[in-house]
């Protein structure tokens, strides 16, 4: 049997908001960053956030993509940013994080020649061996830690978006650009 940390167990058995509940519990609010949405489920709120706020922000900063997978335009590198939802997300709560991956295209071609099951293109949510460089957004913080955001139905998402924007523009994109710059020198 797999041993899970106590923090995971506490999160897994937490009180969840169910349809008809008015607001997240006070303990949930203490850990939640909040954005106003008209969505009736957390999945709808996540989709709305992705389509109306995150995708335009990333496109305005030089990335292309949609559906939670974005890339920096580069002839020489795969530079990918991917959103990952928790497997335990449901209609009352969606948890998500951001994965980053950078690898030179010629290095990727060499890697997949030895491991064809990797497929034609890398995926930011999969961990590959060197020379692929990957990290999660929380590892780029001053105090590195795995970082997940939480979304609830009818939530004010401005605070969440402010925090996410700061991490994307202040840490993730600079890390990706720096990886490209150091790999081409």
XYZ file of C-alpha atoms in Angstrom, residues 34-171:
138
model
C -10.966 33.767 -4.775
C -12.797 35.300 -8.980
C -16.478 36.054 -9.701
C -18.002 33.702 -12.216
C -21.491 32.809 -13.325
C -20.615 29.109 -13.489
C -22.749 26.701 -11.524
C -20.002 24.060 -11.191
C -16.289 24.281 -10.471
C -15.522 22.663 -13.846
C -17.514 25.386 -15.610
C -15.690 28.057 -13.596
C -12.316 26.510 -14.525
C -13.246 26.394 -18.226
C -14.430 30.022 -18.063
C -11.219 31.090 -16.313
C -9.072 29.275 -18.867
C -10.900 30.629 -21.915
C -11.624 34.207 -20.812
C -8.632 35.075 -18.617
C -5.673 32.696 -18.791
C -5.519 32.045 -22.551
C -5.713 35.763 -23.477
C -3.046 36.583 -20.870
C -0.660 33.950 -22.211
C -1.312 34.876 -25.856
C -0.635 38.535 -25.060
C 2.747 37.436 -23.709
C 3.894 35.504 -26.780
C 2.466 32.022 -26.262
C 0.213 30.080 -28.576
C -2.242 27.349 -27.685
C -5.499 26.604 -25.939
C -7.217 24.034 -23.773
C -4.661 24.220 -21.007
C -1.606 23.606 -23.219
C 0.473 26.527 -24.452
C 3.901 26.982 -26.028
C 6.385 29.732 -26.689
C 7.011 30.201 -30.392
C 10.469 28.785 -31.156
C 12.085 27.163 -34.168
C 14.744 25.516 -32.001
C 12.925 24.469 -28.803
C 9.833 22.905 -27.391
C 8.883 25.348 -24.617
C 5.593 24.172 -23.139
C 3.327 25.345 -20.352
C 0.548 22.976 -19.346
C -2.252 23.201 -16.811
C -2.949 20.050 -14.812
C -6.200 19.473 -12.953
C -6.211 17.247 -9.900
C -7.686 13.803 -10.394
C -9.857 14.538 -7.359
C -11.531 17.597 -8.852
C -15.302 17.470 -9.034
C -18.284 19.744 -9.611
C -17.775 21.454 -6.240
C -14.019 22.074 -6.482
C -11.273 22.048 -9.122
C -7.634 22.090 -8.087
C -4.972 22.853 -10.704
C -1.269 23.524 -11.081
C 1.074 24.493 -13.932
C 3.821 22.318 -15.437
C 6.684 23.704 -17.526
C 8.901 21.877 -20.020
C 11.760 23.028 -22.257
C 13.889 20.893 -24.596
C 15.750 21.569 -27.837
C 13.905 20.099 -30.805
C 16.959 18.162 -32.006
C 17.450 16.700 -28.510
C 13.782 15.687 -28.429
C 14.130 13.979 -31.822
C 17.133 12.048 -30.535
C 15.307 11.097 -27.313
C 12.179 9.861 -29.102
C 14.328 7.853 -31.542
C 15.388 5.753 -28.527
C 11.906 5.808 -26.975
C 9.289 6.030 -29.756
C 6.469 5.625 -27.227
C 7.107 9.249 -26.171
C 5.316 10.340 -29.337
C 6.128 13.069 -31.839
C 5.874 15.991 -29.397
C 6.598 16.318 -25.681
C 3.757 16.858 -23.217
C 4.257 19.319 -20.328
C 2.501 17.105 -17.785
C 4.858 14.137 -18.350
C 8.297 13.871 -16.740
C 10.965 12.835 -19.256
C 14.649 12.069 -18.694
C 17.471 14.530 -19.470
C 18.000 16.549 -21.589
C 14.367 17.607 -21.042
C 14.110 20.328 -18.389
C 10.837 20.465 -16.512
C 9.440 21.906 -13.333
C 6.206 22.872 -11.676
C 5.417 26.527 -11.159
C 5.588 26.247 -7.367
C 9.221 25.113 -7.546
C 10.170 28.526 -8.965
C 9.043 30.421 -5.846
C 11.407 31.778 -3.186
C 10.262 28.919 -0.939
C 9.852 26.087 -3.457
C 6.758 23.960 -2.858
C 4.131 22.272 -4.952
C 1.447 24.899 -5.610
C -2.184 24.217 -6.459
C -5.001 26.722 -6.952
C -8.605 25.935 -5.982
C -11.787 26.988 -7.765
C -15.339 26.759 -6.408
C -18.642 27.567 -8.184
C -19.809 31.183 -7.901
C -16.367 32.253 -6.704
C -14.795 35.685 -7.089
C -11.757 34.726 -9.202
C -9.941 38.088 -9.213
C -7.657 37.220 -6.286
C -6.828 33.805 -7.768
C -6.122 35.374 -11.158
C -3.894 38.015 -9.586
C -1.784 35.350 -7.868
C -1.689 33.138 -10.967
C -0.785 36.081 -13.233
C 2.107 36.986 -10.931
C 3.453 33.424 -11.000
C 3.006 33.014 -14.761
C 4.541 36.350 -15.757
C 7.028 36.673 -12.900
C 8.337 33.100 -12.718
